[in-house]
Amino acid sequence: MNVEGSLPSFNSVFVDKALRVIRRKADALAGRFYPLQETLDAMAARPFELHLELTNLCNADCVFCPYQFQQRETQFMSDEVFHKAVSDYVAMGGGSVGLTPIVGDALIDPKFLDRVRFLRSQPEVDRIWLTTNCILLDKFGVDNVLKAGLDSVNVSTAGFDAEMYKRVYRNASYERMRRNVVELVERNAALGSPVAITIALRPDRPLSDVMADKDFQPILAHKPQLDFTWSFTSANGRITRDILPPAMKLRVVRSRPEACVSTFNGPIVLPDGNLMGCSCVAAMDAVKDLGIGNILQSPLGEIWTGGQMRGLRESFSKGGLNPTCSGCDMYRDLELYRTSEGRRRAELNRARARGEHVKSEATPAGPFAGG
């Protein structure tokens, strides 16, 4: 990537993302010739991926994140909840595991490395991925994190400018974060790139300027995957226009004609064992609307295929949509499951349901590649 001039850098990153969107939409259009319901039935039969919220505590106070309004008690996942959730998932054939909390940062959990290593020791667990602000990466040691068994790490940051970071992430740990990310990409390269690293930019300045920042250059030299957004959720009205910098926009969703894609991807287990049918930020305090059971009270498979989960999906088209989903601008339709990637996921899910030990491709494809 050319990082010497701002315009080529902007074009490279922006065009790459635009092409990903165009390719996905073209794929989904071709997918209209395939029966969608067969794919959805496969995804509803068992969780394709499992999300574990090891903690809902965060060490940043991002201007765009509803964490600043969270009412849920901050907790750490107990061993009982963790092992019950993983045991149930493995017994069902396993799959991929995400360690990104609804809000919070998994690296705050003192047992983070132990959790990752345990997951990696399970043959049925496929990809393990994480989004983190990287502030506490050095607490565990960068090499230890890279060798623990993660497949993907998404680094969430405003960029690599101290003043912007302070404005957007409202945290005084810029230098620590920057050093951690530099070491992360350097050591990952030295180890043969075992982990797919994405730098996920949430800037309040033009992308071309962000890409040209001096502190960013040592990181860009290792060619990590890049992603960015200026569009953010209101989190059901919590984040308002006056809170956000002018460069950041609020998403707008005008209709929800079919079930949200999040209701087919896989549930998230909260630290207290509650399961949520969706892992987006709208679920932050929404146990009443999106809670589908508790892992300590029922098997994972029974919860995922149970009446509460089915009712949640059906409520999008049949009416009676709960207040959280009806006001959520993180809504996404079922485009993913009209693509070849969606059909691939369905085939993997069918195979795992039959008891076959199958894995996704060795290398995660694209930024934020989960299962």
mmCIF file with all atom_site columns, C-alpha atoms in Angstrom, residues 5 13 23 25 27-28 30 32 37 46 59 62 97-98 105 121 188-189 204 219 224 239 249 253 257 325 356 362 364:
data_model
loop_
_atom_site.group_PDB
_atom_site.id
_atom_site.type_symbol
_atom_site.label_atom_id
_atom_site.label_alt_id
_atom_site.label_comp_id
_atom_site.label_asym_id
_atom_site.label_entity_id
_atom_site.label_seq_id
_atom_site.pdbx_PDB_ins_code
_atom_site.Cartn_x
_atom_site.Cartn_y
_atom_site.Cartn_z
_atom_site.occupancy
_atom_site.B_iso_or_equiv
_atom_site.pdbx_formal_charge
_atom_site.auth_seq_id
_atom_site.auth_comp_id
_atom_site.auth_asym_id
_atom_site.auth_atom_id
_atom_site.pdbx_PDB_model_num
ATOM 1  C CA . GLY A 1 5   ? 0.519   10.487  -0.142 1.00 0.00 ? 5   GLY A CA 1
ATOM 2  C CA . VAL A 1 13  ? -8.651  1.679   1.735  1.00 0.00 ? 13  VAL A CA 1
ATOM 3  C CA . ARG A 1 23  ? -18.967 -8.189  -4.459 1.00 0.00 ? 23  ARG A CA 1
ATOM 4  C CA . LYS A 1 25  ? -24.255 -7.596  -3.066 1.00 0.00 ? 25  LYS A CA 1
ATOM 5  C CA . ASP A 1 27  ? -23.143 -12.561 -4.745 1.00 0.00 ? 27  ASP A CA 1
ATOM 6  C CA . ALA A 1 28  ? -26.404 -12.084 -2.844 1.00 0.00 ? 28  ALA A CA 1
ATOM 7  C CA . ALA A 1 30  ? -27.054 -14.383 -7.695 1.00 0.00 ? 30  ALA A CA 1
ATOM 8  C CA . ARG A 1 32  ? -31.695 -15.345 -5.164 1.00 0.00 ? 32  ARG A CA 1
ATOM 9  C CA . GLN A 1 37  ? -35.192 -21.237 3.668  1.00 0.00 ? 37  GLN A CA 1
ATOM 10 C CA . ARG A 1 46  ? -27.643 -25.309 15.993 1.00 0.00 ? 46  ARG A CA 1
ATOM 11 C CA . ASN A 1 59  ? -11.148 0.657   30.042 1.00 0.00 ? 59  ASN A CA 1
ATOM 12 C CA . CYS A 1 62  ? -15.525 5.851   23.386 1.00 0.00 ? 62  CYS A CA 1
ATOM 13 C CA . VAL A 1 97  ? -15.986 -18.705 19.058 1.00 0.00 ? 97  VAL A CA 1
ATOM 14 C CA . GLY A 1 98  ? -16.011 -14.910 19.381 1.00 0.00 ? 98  GLY A CA 1
ATOM 15 C CA . ASP A 1 105 ? -12.876 -5.455  26.426 1.00 0.00 ? 105 ASP A CA 1
ATOM 16 C CA . SER A 1 121 ? -7.382  -27.285 23.186 1.00 0.00 ? 121 SER A CA 1
ATOM 17 C CA . ASN A 1 188 ? 3.065   -11.431 14.307 1.00 0.00 ? 188 ASN A CA 1
ATOM 18 C CA . ALA A 1 189 ? 5.202   -10.951 11.191 1.00 0.00 ? 189 ALA A CA 1
ATOM 19 C CA . ASP A 1 204 ? -13.140 11.885  13.465 1.00 0.00 ? 204 ASP A CA 1
ATOM 20 C CA . ILE A 1 219 ? 2.100   -0.363  11.572 1.00 0.00 ? 219 ILE A CA 1
ATOM 21 C CA . PRO A 1 224 ? -2.397  -5.420  8.281  1.00 0.00 ? 224 PRO A CA 1
ATOM 22 C CA . ILE A 1 239 ? -26.089 8.054   21.331 1.00 0.00 ? 239 ILE A CA 1
ATOM 23 C CA . LYS A 1 249 ? -22.885 9.846   11.340 1.00 0.00 ? 249 LYS A CA 1
ATOM 24 C CA . VAL A 1 253 ? -32.916 1.988   9.384  1.00 0.00 ? 253 VAL A CA 1
ATOM 25 C CA . PRO A 1 257 ? -38.951 -6.607  6.539  1.00 0.00 ? 257 PRO A CA 1
ATOM 26 C CA . CYS A 1 325 ? -35.226 -4.591  17.956 1.00 0.00 ? 325 CYS A CA 1
ATOM 27 C CA . GLU A 1 356 ? -18.664 -34.539 11.455 1.00 0.00 ? 356 GLU A CA 1
ATOM 28 C CA . ALA A 1 362 ? -7.350  -22.005 7.429  1.00 0.00 ? 362 ALA A CA 1
ATOM 29 C CA . PRO A 1 364 ? -9.900  -15.899 7.816  1.00 0.00 ? 364 PRO A CA 1
#
